mmCIF file of C-alpha atoms in Angstrom:
data_model
loop_
_atom_site.group_PDB
_atom_site.id
_atom_site.type_symbol
_atom_site.label_atom_id
_atom_site.label_comp_id
_atom_site.label_asym_id
_atom_site.label_seq_id
_atom_site.Cartn_x
_atom_site.Cartn_y
_atom_site.Cartn_z
ATOM 1 C CA MET A 1 -13.825 -3.903 15.753
ATOM 2 C CA PRO A 2 -11.880 -3.003 12.146
ATOM 3 C CA ILE A 3 -10.662 1.474 12.252
ATOM 4 C CA PRO A 4 -12.580 2.272 9.524
ATOM 5 C CA SER A 5 -10.399 3.655 7.313
ATOM 6 C CA LEU A 6 -9.154 6.992 6.888
ATOM 7 C CA SER A 7 -10.257 10.406 4.811
ATOM 8 C CA GLU A 8 -11.041 13.431 2.662
ATOM 9 C CA THR A 9 -13.252 13.756 4.760
ATOM 10 C CA ASP A 10 -11.349 13.175 8.137
ATOM 11 C CA LEU A 11 -8.229 15.748 6.716
ATOM 12 C CA GLU A 12 -10.819 18.829 6.338
ATOM 13 C CA ALA A 13 -12.077 18.704 9.969
ATOM 14 C CA TYR A 14 -8.224 18.119 11.287
ATOM 15 C CA ARG A 15 -7.651 21.514 8.906
ATOM 16 C CA ASN A 16 -10.943 23.102 10.774
ATOM 17 C CA ASP A 17 -9.733 21.704 14.245
ATOM 18 C CA LEU A 18 -5.387 23.364 14.079
ATOM 19 C CA SER A 19 -7.514 26.610 13.034
ATOM 20 C CA ASN A 20 -9.445 26.307 16.491
ATOM 21 C CA PRO A 21 -7.425 28.268 19.309
ATOM 22 C CA GLU A 22 -10.197 25.816 21.507
ATOM 23 C CA LYS A 23 -7.686 23.401 20.685
ATOM 24 C CA SER A 24 -4.936 22.154 22.913
ATOM 25 C CA THR A 25 -1.508 21.051 20.554
ATOM 26 C CA GLY A 26 -1.728 17.801 22.860
ATOM 27 C CA ALA A 27 -4.573 16.967 21.772
ATOM 28 C CA LEU A 28 -4.390 17.847 18.084
ATOM 29 C CA PHE A 29 -1.129 15.627 18.166
ATOM 30 C CA ILE A 30 -3.025 12.974 19.822
ATOM 31 C CA THR A 31 -6.306 13.260 16.940
ATOM 32 C CA LEU A 32 -2.562 13.173 14.240
ATOM 33 C CA THR A 33 -1.655 9.847 15.684
ATOM 34 C CA GLY A 34 -4.793 8.038 15.173
ATOM 35 C CA LEU A 35 -5.218 9.627 11.585
ATOM 36 C CA TYR A 36 -1.908 7.656 10.589
ATOM 37 C CA GLN A 37 -3.414 5.080 12.015
ATOM 38 C CA ARG A 38 -6.324 5.486 9.848
ATOM 39 C CA PHE A 39 -4.106 5.911 7.568
ATOM 40 C CA ALA A 40 -2.593 2.368 7.734
ATOM 41 C CA GLY A 41 -5.987 0.836 7.863
ATOM 42 C CA ASN A 42 -6.172 2.667 3.773
ATOM 43 C CA GLU A 43 -2.909 1.572 2.709
ATOM 44 C CA GLN A 44 -3.301 -2.605 3.809
ATOM 45 C CA LEU A 45 -6.309 -1.818 1.770
ATOM 46 C CA LEU A 46 -4.145 -0.864 -1.037
ATOM 47 C CA ALA A 47 -1.900 -3.505 0.072
ATOM 48 C CA ASN A 48 -4.966 -6.758 0.214
ATOM 49 C CA PHE A 49 -6.500 -5.139 -2.838
ATOM 50 C CA GLU A 50 -3.216 -5.612 -5.222
ATOM 51 C CA TYR A 51 -3.371 -8.835 -4.027
ATOM 52 C CA ALA A 52 -6.097 -10.136 -4.806
ATOM 53 C CA SER A 53 -7.016 -8.107 -7.950
ATOM 54 C CA GLU A 54 -3.738 -10.155 -9.038
ATOM 55 C CA LEU A 55 -4.207 -13.597 -7.462
ATOM 56 C CA HIS A 56 -7.095 -13.165 -10.241
ATOM 57 C CA SER A 57 -5.545 -12.394 -13.063
ATOM 58 C CA LEU A 58 -3.264 -15.175 -12.881
ATOM 59 C CA GLU A 59 -6.126 -17.597 -12.112
ATOM 60 C CA ASN A 60 -7.933 -16.191 -14.490
ATOM 61 C CA SER A 61 -4.242 -16.615 -17.313
ATOM 62 C CA TYR A 62 -3.959 -19.873 -15.300
ATOM 63 C CA ALA A 63 -7.898 -21.160 -16.336
ATOM 64 C CA SER A 64 -7.040 -19.376 -19.838
ATOM 65 C CA LYS A 65 -4.319 -21.255 -21.380
ATOM 66 C CA LYS A 66 -5.841 -24.507 -19.258
ATOM 67 C CA GLU A 67 -9.293 -23.789 -21.054
ATOM 68 C CA HIS A 68 -7.156 -24.501 -24.640
ATOM 69 C CA TYR A 69 -5.244 -27.617 -23.661
ATOM 70 C CA ASN A 70 -8.204 -28.623 -21.919
ATOM 71 C CA LYS A 71 -10.191 -28.221 -25.812
ATOM 72 C CA GLU A 72 -6.826 -29.476 -27.165
ATOM 73 C CA ILE A 73 -7.060 -32.452 -25.578
ATOM 74 C CA ALA A 74 -11.445 -33.269 -26.503
ATOM 75 C CA GLU A 75 -9.895 -33.284 -29.318
ATOM 76 C CA LEU A 76 -7.459 -35.913 -29.403
ATOM 77 C CA LYS A 77 -9.821 -38.111 -27.915
ATOM 78 C CA ARG A 78 -11.692 -37.131 -30.635
ATOM 79 C CA GLN A 79 -8.778 -38.648 -32.842
ATOM 80 C CA PHE A 80 -8.605 -41.271 -31.098
ATOM 81 C CA LYS A 81 -11.813 -42.704 -31.500
ATOM 82 C CA GLN A 82 -11.639 -42.518 -35.372
ATOM 83 C CA LEU A 83 -8.530 -43.422 -35.528
ATOM 84 C CA ASP A 84 -9.786 -46.725 -32.983
ATOM 85 C CA ASN A 85 -13.088 -47.126 -35.924
ATOM 86 C CA ARG A 86 -9.776 -47.664 -38.593
ATOM 87 C CA ILE A 87 -8.271 -50.124 -36.414
ATOM 88 C CA ILE A 88 -11.139 -52.022 -35.381
ATOM 89 C CA ALA A 89 -12.816 -51.510 -39.579
ATOM 90 C CA ALA A 90 -9.264 -52.924 -41.059
ATOM 91 C CA GLU A 91 -9.139 -56.099 -38.150
ATOM 92 C CA GLN A 92 -12.936 -56.589 -39.746
ATOM 93 C CA LYS A 93 -11.649 -57.204 -43.504
ATOM 94 C CA LEU A 94 -8.658 -58.863 -42.467
ATOM 95 C CA ARG A 95 -10.350 -61.347 -40.217
ATOM 96 C CA HIS A 96 -11.673 -63.850 -43.015
ATOM 97 C CA GLY A 97 -8.116 -64.187 -44.324
ATOM 98 C CA ILE A 98 -5.811 -62.917 -46.577
ATOM 99 C CA PRO A 99 -7.647 -61.336 -49.716
ATOM 100 C CA ASP A 100 -6.703 -62.654 -53.548
ATOM 101 C CA ASP A 101 -7.138 -59.630 -54.535
ATOM 102 C CA LEU A 102 -3.869 -57.745 -55.548
ATOM 103 C CA MET A 103 -5.764 -54.297 -55.415
ATOM 104 C CA VAL A 104 -7.582 -54.949 -52.060
ATOM 105 C CA MET A 105 -4.049 -56.000 -50.264
ATOM 106 C CA ASP A 106 -2.448 -52.495 -51.299
ATOM 107 C CA LYS A 107 -5.252 -51.396 -49.896
ATOM 108 C CA ILE A 108 -5.049 -52.445 -46.517
ATOM 109 C CA ILE A 109 -2.227 -52.715 -46.415
ATOM 110 C CA ALA A 110 -2.401 -48.029 -47.304
ATOM 111 C CA GLU A 111 -4.676 -48.618 -44.708
ATOM 112 C CA GLN A 112 -2.269 -49.857 -41.951
ATOM 113 C CA GLU A 113 0.837 -48.091 -42.625
ATOM 114 C CA SER A 114 -1.582 -44.454 -42.597
ATOM 115 C CA ILE A 115 -3.287 -46.491 -39.220
ATOM 116 C CA VAL A 116 0.376 -46.584 -37.772
ATOM 117 C CA GLU A 117 2.001 -42.595 -39.166
ATOM 118 C CA ASP A 118 -1.407 -41.370 -38.025
ATOM 119 C CA GLN A 119 -0.649 -42.910 -34.339
ATOM 120 C CA GLU A 120 2.700 -41.782 -33.697
ATOM 121 C CA LYS A 121 1.024 -38.052 -34.911
ATOM 122 C CA LEU A 122 -1.843 -38.347 -32.332
ATOM 123 C CA ASN A 123 0.919 -39.314 -30.081
ATOM 124 C CA ASN A 124 3.320 -36.842 -30.085
ATOM 125 C CA ALA A 125 1.097 -34.149 -30.164
ATOM 126 C CA GLU A 126 -0.633 -36.523 -26.988
ATOM 127 C CA SER A 127 2.785 -36.348 -25.225
ATOM 128 C CA TYR A 128 2.739 -32.839 -26.268
ATOM 129 C CA ILE A 129 -0.028 -32.293 -24.962
ATOM 130 C CA VAL A 130 0.638 -32.932 -21.667
ATOM 131 C CA GLU A 131 4.020 -30.940 -21.771
ATOM 132 C CA GLN A 132 1.988 -27.794 -21.954
ATOM 133 C CA VAL A 133 0.369 -28.677 -19.282
ATOM 134 C CA ARG A 134 3.126 -29.816 -16.709
ATOM 135 C CA ILE A 135 4.582 -26.212 -17.903
ATOM 136 C CA ILE A 136 1.265 -24.441 -17.382
ATOM 137 C CA ASP A 137 0.817 -26.355 -14.192
ATOM 138 C CA ILE A 138 5.023 -25.119 -12.426
ATOM 139 C CA ALA A 139 4.927 -21.432 -14.364
ATOM 140 C CA HIS A 140 1.336 -20.948 -11.827
ATOM 141 C CA GLY A 141 2.548 -22.342 -8.976
ATOM 142 C CA LYS A 142 5.798 -19.999 -9.332
ATOM 143 C CA ASP A 143 3.726 -17.446 -9.915
ATOM 144 C CA LEU A 144 1.165 -18.065 -6.689
ATOM 145 C CA GLN A 145 4.904 -18.389 -4.783
ATOM 146 C CA LYS A 146 5.840 -15.140 -5.771
ATOM 147 C CA LEU A 147 2.742 -13.678 -5.530
ATOM 148 C CA GLU A 148 2.540 -14.057 -1.803
ATOM 149 C CA GLN A 149 6.533 -13.191 -1.334
ATOM 150 C CA GLN A 150 5.568 -10.056 -2.687
ATOM 151 C CA GLN A 151 2.352 -9.427 -0.159
ATOM 152 C CA SER A 152 4.753 -10.592 2.470
ATOM 153 C CA ASN A 153 7.109 -8.404 1.340
ATOM 154 C CA ARG A 154 4.759 -5.644 1.224
ATOM 155 C CA ASN A 155 3.034 -6.621 5.168
ATOM 156 C CA THR A 156 6.421 -6.492 6.822
ATOM 157 C CA PRO A 157 7.536 -2.742 5.702
ATOM 158 C CA LEU A 158 4.013 -1.333 6.239
ATOM 159 C CA ASN A 159 3.633 -2.360 8.871
ATOM 160 C CA SER A 160 7.208 -0.703 10.807
ATOM 161 C CA LYS A 161 6.214 2.313 8.955
ATOM 162 C CA PHE A 162 3.849 2.993 10.703
ATOM 163 C CA SER A 163 5.572 1.995 13.394
ATOM 164 C CA ALA A 164 8.128 5.196 12.371
ATOM 165 C CA PHE A 165 5.285 7.395 11.872
ATOM 166 C CA ASN A 166 3.943 7.234 15.328
ATOM 167 C CA GLU A 167 7.993 7.566 16.598
ATOM 168 C CA GLN A 168 8.389 10.943 14.490
ATOM 169 C CA ILE A 169 4.972 12.718 15.926
ATOM 170 C CA LYS A 170 5.779 11.401 19.724
ATOM 171 C CA GLN A 171 9.775 12.935 19.121
ATOM 172 C CA ALA A 172 8.452 15.892 17.231
ATOM 173 C CA GLU A 173 6.064 16.559 20.077
ATOM 174 C CA LYS A 174 9.532 16.655 22.672
ATOM 175 C CA SER A 175 11.147 18.704 20.272
ATOM 176 C CA ILE A 176 8.592 21.303 19.993
ATOM 177 C CA ALA A 177 8.265 21.834 24.011
ATOM 178 C CA LEU A 178 12.441 22.333 24.159
ATOM 179 C CA LYS A 179 11.752 24.892 21.398
ATOM 180 C CA ALA A 180 9.641 26.594 23.042
ATOM 181 C CA SER A 181 10.998 26.348 26.704
ATOM 182 C CA ALA A 182 14.257 27.463 25.474
ATOM 183 C CA ILE A 183 12.261 30.396 22.892
ATOM 184 C CA SER A 184 10.116 31.107 26.282
ATOM 185 C CA VAL A 185 13.929 31.560 28.425
ATOM 186 C CA ILE A 186 15.008 34.462 25.900
ATOM 187 C CA ALA A 187 11.345 36.241 25.687
ATOM 188 C CA ILE A 188 10.625 35.780 29.030
ATOM 189 C CA ILE A 189 14.491 37.736 29.721
ATOM 190 C CA GLY A 190 13.888 40.427 26.167
ATOM 191 C CA ILE A 191 10.651 41.693 27.173
ATOM 192 C CA PRO A 192 12.423 43.537 30.973
ATOM 193 C CA LEU A 193 15.571 43.742 29.723
ATOM 194 C CA ILE A 194 14.109 46.181 25.869
ATOM 195 C CA ILE A 195 12.259 48.017 28.782
ATOM 196 C CA ASP A 196 15.058 48.302 31.227
ATOM 197 C CA MET A 197 17.018 49.612 27.787
ATOM 198 C CA VAL A 198 14.192 52.271 27.203
ATOM 199 C CA MET A 199 13.878 53.341 30.518
ATOM 200 C CA VAL A 200 17.963 54.002 30.296
ATOM 201 C CA TRP A 201 17.242 55.964 27.569
ATOM 202 C CA LEU A 202 15.144 57.742 29.029
ATOM 203 C CA GLY A 203 17.339 58.608 31.485
ATOM 204 C CA LEU A 204 15.382 57.087 33.878
ATOM 205 C CA PRO A 205 18.343 57.807 37.773
ATOM 206 C CA ALA A 206 18.901 54.313 39.603
ATOM 207 C CA LEU A 207 17.277 54.246 42.872
ATOM 208 C CA SER A 208 20.818 54.969 44.752
ATOM 209 C CA LYS A 209 23.148 57.083 43.386
ATOM 210 C CA ASN A 210 26.332 56.453 42.265
ATOM 211 C CA THR A 211 26.274 53.067 43.224
ATOM 212 C CA ASN A 212 27.908 49.990 40.739
ATOM 213 C CA ASN A 213 26.056 47.875 41.969
ATOM 214 C CA LEU A 214 23.781 46.339 39.547
ATOM 215 C CA ILE A 215 20.191 45.572 41.930
ATOM 216 C CA PHE A 216 20.521 48.785 42.161
ATOM 217 C CA THR A 217 21.203 50.237 37.847
ATOM 218 C CA HIS A 218 18.289 47.887 37.022
ATOM 219 C CA TYR A 219 16.194 47.735 38.930
ATOM 220 C CA ILE A 220 13.561 47.146 36.340
ATOM 221 C CA PHE A 221 14.593 44.969 34.881
ATOM 222 C CA LEU A 222 14.201 43.006 38.394
ATOM 223 C CA ILE A 223 10.819 44.651 39.042
ATOM 224 C CA THR A 224 9.870 43.401 35.096
ATOM 225 C CA LEU A 225 11.134 40.024 34.809
ATOM 226 C CA ILE A 226 9.482 38.941 37.894
ATOM 227 C CA LEU A 227 5.912 40.930 36.780
ATOM 228 C CA VAL A 228 6.071 39.169 32.825
ATOM 229 C CA GLU A 229 6.615 35.869 35.489
ATOM 230 C CA LEU A 230 4.004 35.769 37.394
ATOM 231 C CA PHE A 231 1.509 36.639 34.996
ATOM 232 C CA LEU A 232 2.660 36.340 31.490
ATOM 233 C CA ALA A 233 5.273 33.522 31.449
ATOM 234 C CA GLU A 234 2.853 31.209 30.874
ATOM 235 C CA LYS A 235 1.047 32.802 28.019
ATOM 236 C CA ILE A 236 3.984 33.755 26.660
ATOM 237 C CA ARG A 237 5.070 29.959 26.496
ATOM 238 C CA SER A 238 1.981 28.332 25.609
ATOM 239 C CA ARG A 239 2.097 30.370 22.727
ATOM 240 C CA ILE A 240 4.868 29.422 21.305
ATOM 241 C CA SER A 241 3.855 26.630 22.329
ATOM 242 C CA GLN A 242 1.115 26.987 19.818
ATOM 243 C CA MET A 243 2.964 28.665 17.203
ATOM 244 C CA LEU A 244 5.900 25.922 16.576
ATOM 245 C CA SER A 245 3.383 23.220 17.281
ATOM 246 C CA ILE A 246 0.486 24.157 14.971
ATOM 247 C CA SER A 247 3.092 24.315 11.518
ATOM 248 C CA TYR A 248 4.576 21.237 11.948
ATOM 249 C CA LEU A 249 1.356 20.371 12.566
ATOM 250 C CA LYS A 250 -0.328 21.369 9.118
ATOM 251 C CA ASP A 251 3.035 19.908 7.481
ATOM 252 C CA SER A 252 1.988 16.731 8.856
ATOM 253 C CA LEU A 253 -1.024 16.884 7.306
ATOM 254 C CA ALA A 254 -0.282 17.878 4.393
ATOM 255 C CA THR A 255 2.230 15.385 4.002
ATOM 256 C CA LEU A 256 -0.681 13.323 5.010
ATOM 257 C CA GLN A 257 -2.701 14.660 2.180
ATOM 258 C CA ASN A 258 -0.531 13.946 -0.769
ATOM 259 C CA LEU A 259 -0.012 9.775 1.198
ATOM 260 C CA LEU A 260 -3.479 9.576 0.732
ATOM 261 C CA LEU A 261 -3.847 10.591 -2.978
ATOM 262 C CA ASP A 262 -0.348 8.797 -3.743
ATOM 263 C CA ASN A 263 -2.879 5.450 -1.820
ATOM 264 C CA LYS A 264 -6.014 6.345 -4.203
ATOM 265 C CA LYS A 265 -4.164 7.083 -7.383
ATOM 266 C CA GLN A 266 -2.312 3.451 -6.528
ATOM 267 C CA ILE A 267 -6.364 2.161 -6.042
ATOM 268 C CA SER A 268 -7.084 3.125 -9.706
ATOM 269 C CA LYS A 269 -4.050 1.512 -10.895
ATOM 270 C CA VAL A 270 -5.347 -1.220 -9.649
ATOM 271 C CA GLU A 271 -8.671 -0.847 -10.933
ATOM 272 C CA SER A 272 -7.195 0.903 -14.238
ATOM 273 C CA ASP A 273 -4.701 -2.842 -15.403
ATOM 274 C CA HIS A 274 -7.050 -5.152 -13.238
ATOM 275 C CA ASN A 275 -11.088 -4.047 -14.598
ATOM 276 C CA ILE A 276 -11.556 -4.545 -10.955
ATOM 277 C CA SER A 277 -13.574 -2.133 -8.770
ATOM 278 C CA ILE A 278 -12.687 -1.278 -5.038
ATOM 279 C CA SER A 279 -15.907 -0.783 -3.597
ATOM 280 C CA GLU A 280 -17.303 -3.761 -5.292
ATOM 281 C CA PHE A 281 -13.534 -5.515 -3.719
ATOM 282 C CA VAL A 282 -14.666 -4.092 -0.282
ATOM 283 C CA LYS A 283 -17.903 -5.548 -0.984
ATOM 284 C CA GLN A 284 -17.467 -8.763 -1.282
ATOM 285 C CA ASN A 285 -14.849 -8.830 1.119
ATOM 286 C CA TYR A 286 -14.974 -6.560 4.051
ATOM 287 C CA THR A 287 -19.418 -7.323 4.681
ATOM 288 C CA THR A 288 -20.394 -9.105 6.625
#
């Protein structure tokens, strides 16, 4: 069963998910990948629609040209038929011998010369039409070949494009995990350090007077660090990871929104250029 195309409703639902604190970032990344996969269907539909529309226009143009020359050929056949009748009539006049009347003879000779002249004109016209038909047949064949190549050129980068999107999302998720880990370490160490500095500034005495031992001098830092690691570290990591992830996911959603908008504009352009409805195309080619 084919993957359904992406819609504005899907993007709005995902936008709501990004605002839901109960949604895990892992699930949101998986959903984003799924949205890009669905958008690949929109792009494939556009490529197929462009191909079918251009093919339809080519076939209509070719049929129109062929119809024009078919009418000219039919007219030529009619004129050839008339010429045959004139030839038969001229032959019948000579069947009983050469007439004695010079005026009648001159008319017969003039008619024969006219027949020869008209026959030459019709033969030239027929050759011209045959050549024109050959030219439009060759041109149509080249147009079809070019269209097939264009469709191939559309599909090849389309597949690699969405593979790149998927890889980009995976790399972003890994990068965010590393950044969140690094920032979390700074936060986990920074909180006890700030508390320790405040306590020293307030004049909290060391555990052992007249000592240079860092452990006894900064015991508040060590105690706070242990408490932060036990009770807050995981929340800090999760919060930072969520903040970084949501920021990236919102940017990706905006990018996907623009891509979908551009896709719709391209479809509208094809509909306008070729006077074909996308809904009718989908009905004819995607329904059983």
